[in-house]
GROMACS .gro file of C-alpha atoms in nm:
model
  353
    1MET     CA    1   0.001   0.001   0.000
    2ALA     CA    2   0.284   0.240   0.084
    3ILE     CA    3   0.450   0.167  -0.254
    4LEU     CA    4   0.122   0.234  -0.440
    5LEU     CA    5   0.065   0.562  -0.257
    6PHE     CA    6   0.422   0.676  -0.334
    7ALA     CA    7   0.380   0.584  -0.703
    8ALA     CA    8   0.058   0.787  -0.718
    9VAL     CA    9   0.222   1.112  -0.607
   10PRO     CA   10   0.330   1.227  -0.955
   11LEU     CA   11  -0.026   1.172  -1.084
   12ALA     CA   12  -0.173   1.402  -0.822
   13ASP     CA   13  -0.190   1.778  -0.832
   14ALA     CA   14   0.126   1.919  -0.673
   15GLY     CA   15  -0.081   2.193  -0.510
   16GLU     CA   16  -0.012   2.565  -0.475
   17SER     CA   17   0.220   2.732  -0.718
   18ARG     CA   18   0.525   2.863  -0.538
   19LEU     CA   19   0.595   3.150  -0.770
   20SER     CA   20   0.505   3.517  -0.762
   21TYR     CA   21   0.683   3.850  -0.807
   22GLY     CA   22   0.805   4.122  -0.569
   23ARG     CA   23   0.939   4.467  -0.626
   24LEU     CA   24   1.296   4.556  -0.522
   25ALA     CA   25   1.469   4.900  -0.512
   26LEU     CA   26   1.845   4.910  -0.578
   27ASP     CA   27   2.081   5.204  -0.523
   28GLY     CA   28   2.462   5.208  -0.542
   29ASP     CA   29   2.708   4.927  -0.616
   30ILE     CA   30   2.549   4.583  -0.585
   31GLU     CA   31   2.732   4.250  -0.591
   32SER     CA   32   2.458   4.030  -0.450
   33VAL     CA   33   2.118   4.057  -0.277
   34VAL     CA   34   1.952   3.787  -0.070
   35LEU     CA   35   1.577   3.804   0.016
   36ASP     CA   36   1.509   3.557   0.300
   37PHE     CA   37   1.152   3.441   0.344
   38GLY     CA   38   1.235   3.215   0.634
   39PRO     CA   39   1.138   2.848   0.601
   40LEU     CA   40   0.970   2.905   0.265
   41GLY     CA   41   1.296   2.991   0.087
   42THR     CA   42   1.513   3.266  -0.057
   43THR     CA   43   1.566   3.468  -0.373
   44THR     CA   44   1.934   3.536  -0.443
   45ILE     CA   45   2.062   3.788  -0.697
   46HIS     CA   46   2.431   3.709  -0.764
   47GLY     CA   47   2.711   3.798  -0.999
   48ASP     CA   48   2.867   3.566  -1.253
   49LYS     CA   49   3.161   3.337  -1.177
   50PRO     CA   50   3.500   3.503  -1.246
   51GLY     CA   51   3.593   3.481  -1.611
   52GLN     CA   52   3.598   3.668  -1.935
   53ASP     CA   53   3.296   3.911  -1.976
   54ALA     CA   54   3.173   3.812  -1.625
   55VAL     CA   55   2.937   4.054  -1.450
   56LEU     CA   56   3.052   4.059  -1.086
   57SER     CA   57   2.876   4.380  -0.978
   58ARG     CA   58   2.659   4.656  -1.111
   59SER     CA   59   2.587   5.016  -1.016
   60PHE     CA   60   2.228   5.137  -0.979
   61SER     CA   61   2.073   5.476  -0.923
   62GLY     CA   62   1.729   5.446  -0.762
   63ALA     CA   63   1.626   5.157  -0.993
   64THR     CA   64   1.323   4.938  -0.913
   65ILE     CA   65   1.305   4.587  -1.059
   66SER     CA   66   1.065   4.296  -1.057
   67ILE     CA   67   1.210   3.969  -0.918
   68PRO     CA   68   1.067   3.620  -0.865
   69ILE     CA   69   1.001   3.514  -0.506
   70PRO     CA   70   0.949   3.151  -0.392
   71VAL     CA   71   0.616   3.222  -0.222
   72GLY     CA   72   0.264   3.170  -0.360
   73PRO     CA   73   0.042   3.475  -0.416
   74GLU     CA   74  -0.159   3.425  -0.096
   75ARG     CA   75   0.142   3.436   0.132
   76GLY     CA   76   0.356   3.658  -0.087
   77SER     CA   77   0.110   3.949  -0.055
   78VAL     CA   78   0.156   3.956   0.328
   79LEU     CA   79   0.516   3.835   0.393
   80VAL     CA   80   0.810   4.073   0.420
   81PRO     CA   81   1.156   3.917   0.369
   82THR     CA   82   1.484   4.000   0.535
   83VAL     CA   83   1.705   4.175   0.275
   84THR     CA   84   2.085   4.154   0.273
   85ALA     CA   85   2.301   4.329   0.010
   86THR     CA   86   2.674   4.320  -0.056
   87GLY     CA   87   2.894   4.553  -0.257
   88GLY     CA   88   2.829   4.878  -0.067
   89GLY     CA   89   2.495   4.961  -0.216
   90GLU     CA   90   2.141   4.946  -0.070
   91ALA     CA   91   1.852   4.713  -0.149
   92ARG     CA   92   1.492   4.772  -0.021
   93TYR     CA   93   1.199   4.538  -0.064
   94LEU     CA   94   0.895   4.742  -0.183
   95GLY     CA   95   0.642   4.466  -0.139
   96TRP     CA   96   0.453   4.200  -0.336
   97GLU     CA   97   0.393   4.297  -0.697
   98ARG     CA   98   0.189   4.034  -0.882
   99ALA     CA   99   0.120   3.666  -0.943
  100PRO     CA  100   0.194   3.493  -1.273
  101GLY     CA  101  -0.079   3.477  -1.531
  102PRO     CA  102  -0.344   3.211  -1.455
  103LEU     CA  103  -0.333   2.870  -1.615
  104PRO     CA  104  -0.619   2.801  -1.860
  105LYS     CA  105  -0.899   2.630  -1.669
  106ALA     CA  106  -0.917   2.344  -1.918
  107LEU     CA  107  -0.547   2.258  -1.857
  108ALA     CA  108  -0.500   2.344  -1.488
  109GLN     CA  109  -0.605   1.998  -1.363
  110ARG     CA  110  -0.402   1.785  -1.607
  111SER     CA  111  -0.182   1.522  -1.440
  112LEU     CA  112   0.188   1.599  -1.394
  113PRO     CA  113   0.453   1.387  -1.576
  114PRO     CA  114   0.657   1.173  -1.339
  115VAL     CA  115   1.016   1.270  -1.279
  116GLU     CA  116   1.316   1.051  -1.199
  117ARG     CA  117   1.662   1.106  -1.068
  118PRO     CA  118   1.924   1.091  -1.341
  119LEU     CA  119   2.109   0.763  -1.338
  120PRO     CA  120   2.455   0.712  -1.487
  121SER     CA  121   2.496   0.466  -1.770
  122PRO     CA  122   2.838   0.313  -1.862
  123SER     CA  123   2.975   0.365  -2.212
  124VAL     CA  124   3.076   0.081  -2.443
  125MET     CA  125   3.446   0.163  -2.387
  126GLY     CA  126   3.402   0.146  -2.009
  127LEU     CA  127   3.228  -0.195  -2.026
  128LEU     CA  128   3.494  -0.324  -2.266
  129LEU     CA  129   3.775  -0.209  -2.032
  130LEU     CA  130   3.607  -0.370  -1.736
  131ALA     CA  131   3.557  -0.699  -1.922
  132LEU     CA  132   3.918  -0.708  -2.046
  133SER     CA  133   4.059  -0.636  -1.696
  134TYR     CA  134   3.843  -0.909  -1.544
  135VAL     CA  135   3.940  -1.165  -1.808
  136GLY     CA  136   4.307  -1.076  -1.786
  137THR     CA  137   4.314  -1.089  -1.408
  138TRP     CA  138   4.137  -1.432  -1.412
  139LEU     CA  139   4.377  -1.576  -1.667
  140LEU     CA  140   4.685  -1.458  -1.483
  141TRP     CA  141   4.552  -1.594  -1.157
  142ARG     CA  142   4.488  -1.932  -1.316
  143SER     CA  143   4.837  -1.939  -1.468
  144ARG     CA  144   4.982  -1.906  -1.109
  145ARG     CA  145   5.099  -1.548  -1.149
  146PRO     CA  146   4.915  -1.387  -0.864
  147ARG     CA  147   5.145  -1.086  -0.850
  148LEU     CA  148   5.082  -0.996  -1.213
  149ALA     CA  149   4.706  -1.059  -1.162
  150LEU     CA  150   4.701  -0.820  -0.865
  151ALA     CA  151   4.906  -0.563  -1.052
  152LEU     CA  152   4.667  -0.579  -1.350
  153ALA     CA  153   4.362  -0.556  -1.124
  154ALA     CA  154   4.505  -0.256  -0.941
  155THR     CA  155   4.599  -0.083  -1.266
  156SER     CA  156   4.251  -0.146  -1.417
  157ALA     CA  157   4.082  -0.015  -1.102
  158THR     CA  158   4.301   0.299  -1.113
  159CYS     CA  159   4.215   0.359  -1.478
  160LEU     CA  160   3.846   0.313  -1.416
  161ALA     CA  161   3.859   0.555  -1.118
  162ALA     CA  162   4.055   0.814  -1.312
  163LEU     CA  163   3.850   0.789  -1.628
  164GLY     CA  164   3.517   0.732  -1.456
  165GLY     CA  165   3.367   1.062  -1.562
  166ALA     CA  166   3.459   1.003  -1.930
  167LEU     CA  167   3.338   0.639  -1.929
  168VAL     CA  168   2.997   0.711  -1.773
  169SER     CA  169   2.723   0.931  -1.919
  170LEU     CA  170   2.441   1.095  -1.717
  171ASP     CA  171   2.103   1.116  -1.882
  172LYS     CA  172   1.944   1.435  -1.746
  173SER     CA  173   1.644   1.442  -1.982
  174GLN     CA  174   1.306   1.424  -1.809
  175ARG     CA  175   0.956   1.344  -1.925
  176GLN     CA  176   0.757   1.644  -2.040
  177VAL     CA  177   0.407   1.684  -2.175
  178ILE     CA  178   0.243   1.943  -2.397
  179ASP     CA  179  -0.126   1.987  -2.321
  180PHE     CA  180  -0.368   2.135  -2.571
  181ALA     CA  181  -0.731   2.239  -2.527
  182ALA     CA  182  -0.962   2.432  -2.756
  183GLN     CA  183  -1.065   2.772  -2.629
  184GLN     CA  184  -1.430   2.804  -2.526
  185ASP     CA  185  -1.660   2.842  -2.834
  186GLN     CA  186  -1.351   2.836  -3.055
  187PRO     CA  187  -1.284   2.475  -3.150
  188ASP     CA  188  -1.011   2.568  -3.399
  189SER     CA  189  -0.825   2.803  -3.160
  190TRP     CA  190  -0.589   2.597  -2.943
  191GLN     CA  191  -0.421   2.695  -2.622
  192GLY     CA  192  -0.116   2.497  -2.502
  193ILE     CA  193   0.086   2.449  -2.181
  194GLN     CA  194   0.423   2.273  -2.157
  195THR     CA  195   0.490   2.096  -1.830
  196LYS     CA  196   0.841   1.989  -1.733
  197GLY     CA  197   0.966   1.814  -1.418
  198ALA     CA  198   1.297   1.765  -1.243
  199ILE     CA  199   1.461   1.652  -0.923
  200GLU     CA  200   1.579   1.924  -0.682
  201SER     CA  201   1.662   2.186  -0.951
  202ILE     CA  202   1.485   2.322  -1.258
  203PRO     CA  203   1.531   2.627  -1.485
  204PHE     CA  204   1.245   2.874  -1.538
  205GLY     CA  205   1.187   3.229  -1.663
  206PRO     CA  206   0.932   3.513  -1.669
  207ALA     CA  207   0.701   3.311  -1.899
  208CYS     CA  208   0.650   3.048  -1.631
  209LEU     CA  209   0.287   3.037  -1.509
  210ALA     CA  210   0.330   2.790  -1.223
  211LEU     CA  211   0.611   2.630  -1.025
  212GLU     CA  212   0.487   2.339  -0.812
  213VAL     CA  213   0.682   2.143  -0.555
  214VAL     CA  214   0.634   1.810  -0.376
  215PRO     CA  215   0.652   1.806  -0.075
  216SER     CA  216   0.452   2.130  -0.088
  217HIS     CA  217   0.619   2.304   0.208
  218SER     CA  218   0.981   2.236   0.099
  219PRO     CA  219   1.210   2.547   0.113
  220LEU     CA  220   1.283   2.690  -0.231
  221GLY     CA  221   1.582   2.886  -0.352
  222PHE     CA  222   1.562   3.109  -0.662
  223GLN     CA  223   1.891   3.203  -0.829
  224VAL     CA  224   1.879   3.513  -1.041
  225PRO     CA  225   2.198   3.629  -1.226
  226LEU     CA  226   2.282   3.995  -1.171
  227ALA     CA  227   2.338   4.040  -1.543
  228GLU     CA  228   1.975   3.956  -1.619
  229ILE     CA  229   1.783   4.183  -1.380
  230MET     CA  230   1.863   4.501  -1.581
  231PRO     CA  231   2.059   4.503  -1.911
  232SER     CA  232   2.351   4.741  -1.957
  233ALA     CA  233   2.299   5.053  -2.167
  234GLY     CA  234   2.286   4.979  -2.540
  235THR     CA  235   2.212   4.606  -2.499
  236GLN     CA  236   1.891   4.427  -2.583
  237GLN     CA  237   1.688   4.229  -2.330
  238GLY     CA  238   1.790   3.866  -2.354
  239VAL     CA  239   1.621   3.540  -2.262
  240PHE     CA  240   1.596   3.504  -1.890
  241THR     CA  241   1.730   3.187  -1.732
  242TRP     CA  242   1.664   3.155  -1.363
  243GLN     CA  243   1.706   2.846  -1.142
  244ALA     CA  244   1.474   2.701  -0.876
  245GLN     CA  245   1.647   2.472  -0.627
  246ALA     CA  246   1.484   2.264  -0.360
  247PRO     CA  247   1.745   2.028  -0.207
  248ARG     CA  248   1.498   1.870   0.030
  249ALA     CA  249   1.217   1.836  -0.223
  250ALA     CA  250   1.151   1.524  -0.424
  251ARG     CA  251   1.013   1.687  -0.741
  252LEU     CA  252   0.959   2.023  -0.908
  253TRP     CA  253   0.742   2.114  -1.211
  254THR     CA  254   0.719   2.422  -1.425
  255ARG     CA  255   0.426   2.509  -1.653
  256THR     CA  256   0.484   2.755  -1.934
  257PRO     CA  257   0.275   2.855  -2.244
  258TRP     CA  258   0.347   2.653  -2.554
  259ASN     CA  259   0.276   2.825  -2.882
  260GLY     CA  260   0.438   2.576  -3.118
  261SER     CA  261   0.116   2.530  -3.313
  262LYS     CA  262  -0.138   2.773  -3.446
  263GLY     CA  263  -0.460   2.704  -3.633
  264PRO     CA  264  -0.650   2.376  -3.674
  265TRP     CA  265  -0.360   2.136  -3.655
  266LEU     CA  266  -0.589   1.841  -3.563
  267SER     CA  267  -0.875   1.751  -3.791
  268GLN     CA  268  -1.104   1.459  -3.877
  269LEU     CA  269  -1.135   1.318  -4.232
  270ASP     CA  270  -1.454   1.222  -4.401
  271GLY     CA  271  -1.390   0.853  -4.319
  272GLY     CA  272  -1.361   0.934  -3.945
  273GLN     CA  273  -0.979   0.908  -3.928
  274LEU     CA  274  -0.774   1.176  -3.751
  275GLN     CA  275  -0.507   1.380  -3.919
  276GLN     CA  276  -0.247   1.616  -3.764
  277SER     CA  277   0.006   1.871  -3.893
  278LEU     CA  278   0.248   1.891  -3.597
  279GLY     CA  279   0.503   1.653  -3.761
  280ASP     CA  280   0.572   1.283  -3.780
  281LEU     CA  281   0.456   1.122  -3.452
  282PRO     CA  282   0.615   0.783  -3.354
  283MET     CA  283   0.297   0.671  -3.177
  284ALA     CA  284  -0.055   0.803  -3.124
  285TRP     CA  285  -0.369   0.701  -2.933
  286LEU     CA  286  -0.726   0.818  -2.905
  287ARG     CA  287  -0.921   0.813  -2.581
  288THR     CA  288  -1.280   0.820  -2.681
  289GLN     CA  289  -1.571   0.989  -2.499
  290SER     CA  290  -1.647   0.656  -2.327
  291SER     CA  291  -1.281   0.646  -2.197
  292HIS     CA  292  -1.182   0.360  -2.433
  293ILE     CA  293  -0.822   0.375  -2.556
  294THR     CA  294  -0.782   0.317  -2.927
  295PRO     CA  295  -0.423   0.276  -3.053
  296LEU     CA  296  -0.367   0.474  -3.375
  297GLY     CA  297  -0.006   0.365  -3.439
  298PRO     CA  298   0.260   0.587  -3.598
  299MET     CA  299   0.109   0.901  -3.744
  300PRO     CA  300   0.287   1.092  -4.019
  301ALA     CA  301   0.205   1.458  -4.068
  302GLU     CA  302  -0.087   1.535  -4.298
  303LYS     CA  303  -0.160   1.159  -4.336
  304PRO     CA  304  -0.392   0.908  -4.163
  305PRO     CA  305  -0.225   0.694  -3.896
  306GLU     CA  306  -0.034   0.380  -3.991
  307THR     CA  307  -0.173   0.064  -3.825
  308THR     CA  308   0.070  -0.166  -3.644
  309ALA     CA  309   0.035  -0.527  -3.531
  310GLN     CA  310   0.087  -0.479  -3.157
  311PRO     CA  311   0.092  -0.111  -3.070
  312PRO     CA  312   0.206  -0.030  -2.717
  313ALA     CA  313  -0.032   0.116  -2.460
  314PRO     CA  314   0.005   0.482  -2.352
  315PRO     CA  315   0.171   0.550  -2.019
  316ALA     CA  316  -0.072   0.545  -1.722
  317TRP     CA  317   0.015   0.896  -1.607
  318LEU     CA  318  -0.068   1.031  -1.953
  319ILE     CA  319  -0.434   0.930  -1.931
  320ALA     CA  320  -0.486   1.010  -1.561
  321ALA     CA  321  -0.723   1.299  -1.464
  322LEU     CA  322  -0.845   1.356  -1.822
  323PRO     CA  323  -1.189   1.514  -1.847
  324MET     CA  324  -1.471   1.263  -1.876
  325GLY     CA  325  -1.701   1.258  -2.180
  326GLN     CA  326  -1.445   1.425  -2.407
  327ALA     CA  327  -1.230   1.269  -2.680
  328THR     CA  328  -0.859   1.312  -2.617
  329PHE     CA  329  -0.580   1.279  -2.869
  330LEU     CA  330  -0.264   1.134  -2.714
  331ALA     CA  331   0.079   1.103  -2.882
  332ARG     CA  332   0.452   1.065  -2.831
  333LEU     CA  333   0.652   1.339  -3.006
  334ASN     CA  334   0.969   1.287  -3.200
  335GLN     CA  335   1.169   1.426  -2.902
  336PRO     CA  336   1.312   1.235  -2.607
  337LYS     CA  337   1.050   1.162  -2.340
  338THR     CA  338   0.801   1.415  -2.479
  339TYR     CA  339   0.428   1.350  -2.497
  340LEU     CA  340   0.121   1.536  -2.616
  341ARG     CA  341  -0.240   1.553  -2.491
  342ALA     CA  342  -0.516   1.737  -2.666
  343THR     CA  343  -0.889   1.730  -2.584
  344TYR     CA  344  -1.078   1.732  -2.911
  345PRO     CA  345  -1.441   1.833  -2.858
  346ALA     CA  346  -1.503   1.843  -3.232
  347TYR     CA  347  -1.427   1.473  -3.270
  348THR     CA  348  -1.723   1.258  -3.388
  349PRO     CA  349  -1.718   0.875  -3.361
  350PRO     CA  350  -1.731   0.713  -3.709
  351ASN     CA  351  -2.060   0.544  -3.622
  352ASP     CA  352  -2.221   0.878  -3.553
  353ARG     CA  353  -2.109   1.042  -3.873
   0.00000   0.00000   0.00000
């Protein structure tokens, strides 16, 4: 029972979004600023690491900036952090500013993709070196040359320890899902949300609409580079890359708008078959209004799906918490661990056509 409950955590709603924005006033030379919200977490504005073109400090003159804070809107509007600044300048917290834009109602309750801790995988060269050292050591031991066998084993172990980083790769890719839903009274106008998950640390930016954490009360730390809070004179605003860290949390998710498709990219042919224009999909499924899963097989762009002998079933988390009584198009995209869900209210079963 405990194992089943633990496995069901990713399928549940992670709860309150731990992201909102506060207003900060800066004056003088600033190297770093820390806003401490107690057990809820911190927001740290820091300089770059030493190196060429590094931004280690910046001078401000009565500037006010908007910064992310690791507190939901309900608490963020009443909490006042402790502010510490280094570099000789002054930083003052002006109060809570705003919450991120709301998630579309049709997509807010979609299940979250499960996340997993990255595990190392040995390379072919590492496995070959290990096998050769084992065989060589065994042969030398059998030939009554224990000293040479021990020397070979010690040398092989030293090589594996020294070259361990080069012989082992770490897969940091995580499952992500893109959810689509038609806007109300506009069946051909799609709105999309991209949901990503990670363990302990995840990047985000101003476009992020929600940042959810499990366990929900875990302390969060936001890292904001000093170079990104206000561009230098004559430079253009770049793409923000902030970092959310929760060392004691099991999982984090970000939800951002996804505008990779515009127009009626999903349609139904006269024969009842579905057709999509997102690109070639390795596998697709249809969950009907009666919650029956119909495998569609591989689905090329602008063509009906290709039937396969034994198509695999969709992941359980992908079909969890889908709205009842609505047809839903499910697919695996041609990207690592990336899936798609789209409720399709305009779908009509072939028997009803």
